[in-house]
């Protein structure tokens, strides 16, 4: 096996396309679901937050099992990773489109049930794509130089989605009409948007399969057959427990992901609220405010591996998340503190665009760093156990991400109800006090998450020298002593 092989540019780009599919779903979910169901369809914030929490908890519990299941598969025509990826693609697209197309006239409980049904189904189907996909990134190459470049390709894919989605959404789908001055408040705009996004996801998943099938299938063909282990939930739980106890870095990176997503979700899930009510961005600049972070993310993802071919993962993670949260918290608080240009002005919009670009640069550096660190820790766990469990470790990370996301979504929904944030009112009629309370809520959780990231990162034992020793151990286990 070529543990430290070079990966061609086209294979990196094909792999990175999977992050476009992944990010379209997650960005659309974080950006639009809470806003769509509360502000557009009128469902209470508490019921919406509860449905999101339940969907994320069910989804999160499935993540480690899907990872365990993928790791145990062998002898499949399309491989242990791509088989699950291929069979999840079309059902995922259908379920995602239905999430944004509830029948007209549903009562609150029926609307809650619709969100719950298609929230759960679409997220579980996404898991059958994302978990094997994340494992592919760890398996394509274990080189300390090449691996960050593979992860950077995925981060660039993430950026492409975060740039293109708002540009297309607000430039093509959520446009003003005679009835709705702001297109994001028009319920008729959401179904065509969701269908277009779903089709794009399928295309990107196809590119992943085309790029990764040959090298991963070659690796599997060289593996010695393993005893068929149990695929039961009990066996999966046993492996989860072993990973958490045997390799301390696994549980530490789990906790790290929780704090990171406290930061990210507090910003992302309320971003349209902030755009609409806090900054009151002019309609023609809305798409640029929403996409600026993506442009910055691409720059950060490209620069980090180039500036340091081998870089300290921990410092890059802490610096990236602190830079991202500081810039975003300050941007949200500008109107509250009376700083910067007037609310609703083009000058404020351009100020925010610049700040979002800067924050995105830090986020791009973070995404490359956390991806490389997570893959390194998966290798460490393989040395400790003697078993390939990259997908199981990927499942841990998404479990943490979704748990934090679900809790934050519920807290956000309850908070919107507690402050009695108005639904359906013109922007100018929303009380200033409610808008300020919304901005402060976001800023507080930005700070909490960033401090948690710094505290956990100090305790994670990773270094480039350690990874090189891990690669030598894996090489000996797989091919014998050199």
PDB file of C-alpha atoms in Angstrom, residues 153-285:
ATOM      1  CA  UNK A 153      -9.024  20.652  -1.570  1.00  0.00           C
ATOM      2  CA  UNK A 154     -12.008  19.739   0.603  1.00  0.00           C
ATOM      3  CA  UNK A 155     -11.820  23.126   2.352  1.00  0.00           C
ATOM      4  CA  UNK A 156     -11.793  24.834  -1.043  1.00  0.00           C
ATOM      5  CA  UNK A 157     -14.861  22.775  -1.992  1.00  0.00           C
ATOM      6  CA  UNK A 158     -16.490  23.972   1.205  1.00  0.00           C
ATOM      7  CA  UNK A 159     -15.608  27.514   0.183  1.00  0.00           C
ATOM      8  CA  UNK A 160     -17.008  27.097  -3.323  1.00  0.00           C
ATOM      9  CA  UNK A 161     -20.336  26.088  -1.793  1.00  0.00           C
ATOM     10  CA  UNK A 162     -20.308  28.939   0.705  1.00  0.00           C
ATOM     11  CA  UNK A 163     -19.553  31.432  -2.070  1.00  0.00           C
ATOM     12  CA  UNK A 164     -21.842  30.058  -4.748  1.00  0.00           C
ATOM     13  CA  UNK A 165     -24.845  29.173  -2.599  1.00  0.00           C
ATOM     14  CA  UNK A 166     -25.625  32.706  -1.340  1.00  0.00           C
ATOM     15  CA  UNK A 167     -24.704  34.304  -4.678  1.00  0.00           C
ATOM     16  CA  UNK A 168     -27.087  32.009  -6.536  1.00  0.00           C
ATOM     17  CA  UNK A 169     -29.705  31.885  -3.788  1.00  0.00           C
ATOM     18  CA  UNK A 170     -30.013  35.666  -3.424  1.00  0.00           C
ATOM     19  CA  UNK A 171     -29.205  36.449  -7.049  1.00  0.00           C
ATOM     20  CA  UNK A 172     -31.514  33.906  -8.702  1.00  0.00           C
ATOM     21  CA  UNK A 173     -34.040  32.471  -6.238  1.00  0.00           C
ATOM     22  CA  UNK A 174     -34.601  34.906  -3.353  1.00  0.00           C
ATOM     23  CA  UNK A 175     -35.246  38.001  -5.437  1.00  0.00           C
ATOM     24  CA  UNK A 176     -37.655  40.817  -4.665  1.00  0.00           C
ATOM     25  CA  UNK A 177     -41.190  40.739  -6.029  1.00  0.00           C
ATOM     26  CA  UNK A 178     -44.217  43.030  -5.956  1.00  0.00           C
ATOM     27  CA  UNK A 179     -45.445  41.230  -2.831  1.00  0.00           C
ATOM     28  CA  UNK A 180     -42.130  40.619  -1.064  1.00  0.00           C
ATOM     29  CA  UNK A 181     -39.460  43.320  -0.926  1.00  0.00           C
ATOM     30  CA  UNK A 182     -37.004  40.758   0.485  1.00  0.00           C
ATOM     31  CA  UNK A 183     -37.134  37.495  -1.441  1.00  0.00           C
ATOM     32  CA  UNK A 184     -36.067  35.344   1.531  1.00  0.00           C
ATOM     33  CA  UNK A 185     -39.501  36.016   3.052  1.00  0.00           C
ATOM     34  CA  UNK A 186     -41.386  34.579   0.021  1.00  0.00           C
ATOM     35  CA  UNK A 187     -42.307  30.898   0.609  1.00  0.00           C
ATOM     36  CA  UNK A 188     -42.619  30.245  -3.146  1.00  0.00           C
ATOM     37  CA  UNK A 189     -38.874  30.766  -3.604  1.00  0.00           C
ATOM     38  CA  UNK A 190     -37.746  27.857  -1.454  1.00  0.00           C
ATOM     39  CA  UNK A 191     -38.831  24.744  -3.466  1.00  0.00           C
ATOM     40  CA  UNK A 192     -36.952  25.667  -6.691  1.00  0.00           C
ATOM     41  CA  UNK A 193     -33.915  26.607  -4.634  1.00  0.00           C
ATOM     42  CA  UNK A 194     -33.969  23.241  -2.845  1.00  0.00           C
ATOM     43  CA  UNK A 195     -34.355  21.249  -6.086  1.00  0.00           C
ATOM     44  CA  UNK A 196     -31.421  23.043  -7.727  1.00  0.00           C
ATOM     45  CA  UNK A 197     -29.265  22.482  -4.642  1.00  0.00           C
ATOM     46  CA  UNK A 198     -30.215  18.783  -4.528  1.00  0.00           C
ATOM     47  CA  UNK A 199     -29.235  18.196  -8.171  1.00  0.00           C
ATOM     48  CA  UNK A 200     -25.898  19.927  -7.585  1.00  0.00           C
ATOM     49  CA  UNK A 201     -25.198  17.636  -4.639  1.00  0.00           C
ATOM     50  CA  UNK A 202     -25.751  14.538  -6.808  1.00  0.00           C
ATOM     51  CA  UNK A 203     -23.340  15.840  -9.463  1.00  0.00           C
ATOM     52  CA  UNK A 204     -20.634  16.557  -6.882  1.00  0.00           C
ATOM     53  CA  UNK A 205     -20.997  13.114  -5.305  1.00  0.00           C
ATOM     54  CA  UNK A 206     -20.509  11.553  -8.747  1.00  0.00           C
ATOM     55  CA  UNK A 207     -17.216  13.471  -9.087  1.00  0.00           C
ATOM     56  CA  UNK A 208     -16.022  12.078  -5.754  1.00  0.00           C
ATOM     57  CA  UNK A 209     -16.648   8.510  -6.907  1.00  0.00           C
ATOM     58  CA  UNK A 210     -14.835   9.105 -10.199  1.00  0.00           C
ATOM     59  CA  UNK A 211     -11.785  10.585  -8.452  1.00  0.00           C
ATOM     60  CA  UNK A 212     -11.370   8.178  -5.536  1.00  0.00           C
ATOM     61  CA  UNK A 213     -12.574   4.825  -6.836  1.00  0.00           C
ATOM     62  CA  UNK A 214      -9.330   3.545  -8.408  1.00  0.00           C
ATOM     63  CA  UNK A 215      -6.746   4.287  -5.655  1.00  0.00           C
ATOM     64  CA  UNK A 216      -8.993   3.204  -2.806  1.00  0.00           C
ATOM     65  CA  UNK A 217     -10.092   0.056  -4.618  1.00  0.00           C
ATOM     66  CA  UNK A 218      -6.431  -0.810  -5.285  1.00  0.00           C
ATOM     67  CA  UNK A 219      -5.672  -0.431  -1.576  1.00  0.00           C
ATOM     68  CA  UNK A 220      -8.538  -2.719  -0.614  1.00  0.00           C
ATOM     69  CA  UNK A 221      -7.495  -5.348  -3.164  1.00  0.00           C
ATOM     70  CA  UNK A 222      -4.109  -5.644  -1.409  1.00  0.00           C
ATOM     71  CA  UNK A 223      -5.593  -6.109   2.053  1.00  0.00           C
ATOM     72  CA  UNK A 224      -5.637  -9.546   3.626  1.00  0.00           C
ATOM     73  CA  UNK A 225      -9.169 -10.817   4.315  1.00  0.00           C
ATOM     74  CA  UNK A 226     -10.309 -10.201   7.875  1.00  0.00           C
ATOM     75  CA  UNK A 227     -12.640 -12.300  10.004  1.00  0.00           C
ATOM     76  CA  UNK A 228     -16.214 -11.161   9.520  1.00  0.00           C
ATOM     77  CA  UNK A 229     -17.022  -9.242  12.675  1.00  0.00           C
ATOM     78  CA  UNK A 230     -20.418  -8.439  14.077  1.00  0.00           C
ATOM     79  CA  UNK A 231     -22.222  -5.397  12.660  1.00  0.00           C
ATOM     80  CA  UNK A 232     -24.621  -5.112  15.589  1.00  0.00           C
ATOM     81  CA  UNK A 233     -25.243  -1.944  17.539  1.00  0.00           C
ATOM     82  CA  UNK A 234     -23.689  -3.590  20.599  1.00  0.00           C
ATOM     83  CA  UNK A 235     -20.480  -4.260  18.674  1.00  0.00           C
ATOM     84  CA  UNK A 236     -20.474  -0.677  17.398  1.00  0.00           C
ATOM     85  CA  UNK A 237     -20.955   0.679  20.924  1.00  0.00           C
ATOM     86  CA  UNK A 238     -18.059  -1.484  22.100  1.00  0.00           C
ATOM     87  CA  UNK A 239     -15.790   0.027  19.439  1.00  0.00           C
ATOM     88  CA  UNK A 240     -16.927   3.542  20.288  1.00  0.00           C
ATOM     89  CA  UNK A 241     -16.117   2.979  23.950  1.00  0.00           C
ATOM     90  CA  UNK A 242     -12.737   1.474  23.098  1.00  0.00           C
ATOM     91  CA  UNK A 243     -11.823   4.427  20.892  1.00  0.00           C
ATOM     92  CA  UNK A 244     -12.721   6.927  23.603  1.00  0.00           C
ATOM     93  CA  UNK A 245     -10.703   5.100  26.273  1.00  0.00           C
ATOM     94  CA  UNK A 246      -7.771   3.616  24.356  1.00  0.00           C
ATOM     95  CA  UNK A 247      -6.741   6.733  22.417  1.00  0.00           C
ATOM     96  CA  UNK A 248      -7.096   9.865  24.600  1.00  0.00           C
ATOM     97  CA  UNK A 249      -6.785  12.198  21.599  1.00  0.00           C
ATOM     98  CA  UNK A 250     -10.058  10.797  20.225  1.00  0.00           C
ATOM     99  CA  UNK A 251     -12.148  12.066  23.116  1.00  0.00           C
ATOM    100  CA  UNK A 252     -10.220  15.349  23.183  1.00  0.00           C
ATOM    101  CA  UNK A 253     -10.852  16.079  19.513  1.00  0.00           C
ATOM    102  CA  UNK A 254     -14.530  15.194  20.136  1.00  0.00           C
ATOM    103  CA  UNK A 255     -14.711  17.893  22.818  1.00  0.00           C
ATOM    104  CA  UNK A 256     -12.831  20.288  20.549  1.00  0.00           C
ATOM    105  CA  UNK A 257     -15.444  19.826  17.812  1.00  0.00           C
ATOM    106  CA  UNK A 258     -18.240  20.603  20.306  1.00  0.00           C
ATOM    107  CA  UNK A 259     -16.742  23.982  21.224  1.00  0.00           C
ATOM    108  CA  UNK A 260     -15.968  24.821  17.612  1.00  0.00           C
ATOM    109  CA  UNK A 261     -19.564  24.288  16.597  1.00  0.00           C
ATOM    110  CA  UNK A 262     -20.858  26.383  19.474  1.00  0.00           C
ATOM    111  CA  UNK A 263     -19.018  29.224  17.693  1.00  0.00           C
ATOM    112  CA  UNK A 264     -20.027  28.316  14.158  1.00  0.00           C
ATOM    113  CA  UNK A 265     -23.696  27.510  14.761  1.00  0.00           C
ATOM    114  CA  UNK A 266     -24.314  30.600  16.900  1.00  0.00           C
ATOM    115  CA  UNK A 267     -23.226  32.677  13.902  1.00  0.00           C
ATOM    116  CA  UNK A 268     -24.511  30.672  10.945  1.00  0.00           C
ATOM    117  CA  UNK A 269     -27.979  29.677  12.110  1.00  0.00           C
ATOM    118  CA  UNK A 270     -28.914  33.323  12.744  1.00  0.00           C
ATOM    119  CA  UNK A 271     -27.033  34.870   9.836  1.00  0.00           C
ATOM    120  CA  UNK A 272     -30.116  35.697   7.764  1.00  0.00           C
ATOM    121  CA  UNK A 273     -31.676  37.245  10.879  1.00  0.00           C
ATOM    122  CA  UNK A 274     -28.545  39.379  11.274  1.00  0.00           C
ATOM    123  CA  UNK A 275     -28.458  40.244   7.568  1.00  0.00           C
ATOM    124  CA  UNK A 276     -32.125  41.219   7.576  1.00  0.00           C
ATOM    125  CA  UNK A 277     -32.577  42.878  10.956  1.00  0.00           C
ATOM    126  CA  UNK A 278     -29.203  43.781  12.559  1.00  0.00           C
ATOM    127  CA  UNK A 279     -27.300  45.094   9.531  1.00  0.00           C
ATOM    128  CA  UNK A 280     -30.368  45.636   7.289  1.00  0.00           C
ATOM    129  CA  UNK A 281     -28.189  45.083   4.253  1.00  0.00           C
ATOM    130  CA  UNK A 282     -29.441  46.591   0.959  1.00  0.00           C
ATOM    131  CA  UNK A 283     -30.981  43.874  -1.215  1.00  0.00           C
ATOM    132  CA  UNK A 284     -28.398  44.055  -3.997  1.00  0.00           C
ATOM    133  CA  UNK A 285     -25.517  43.563  -1.564  1.00  0.00           C
TER     134      UNK A 285
END
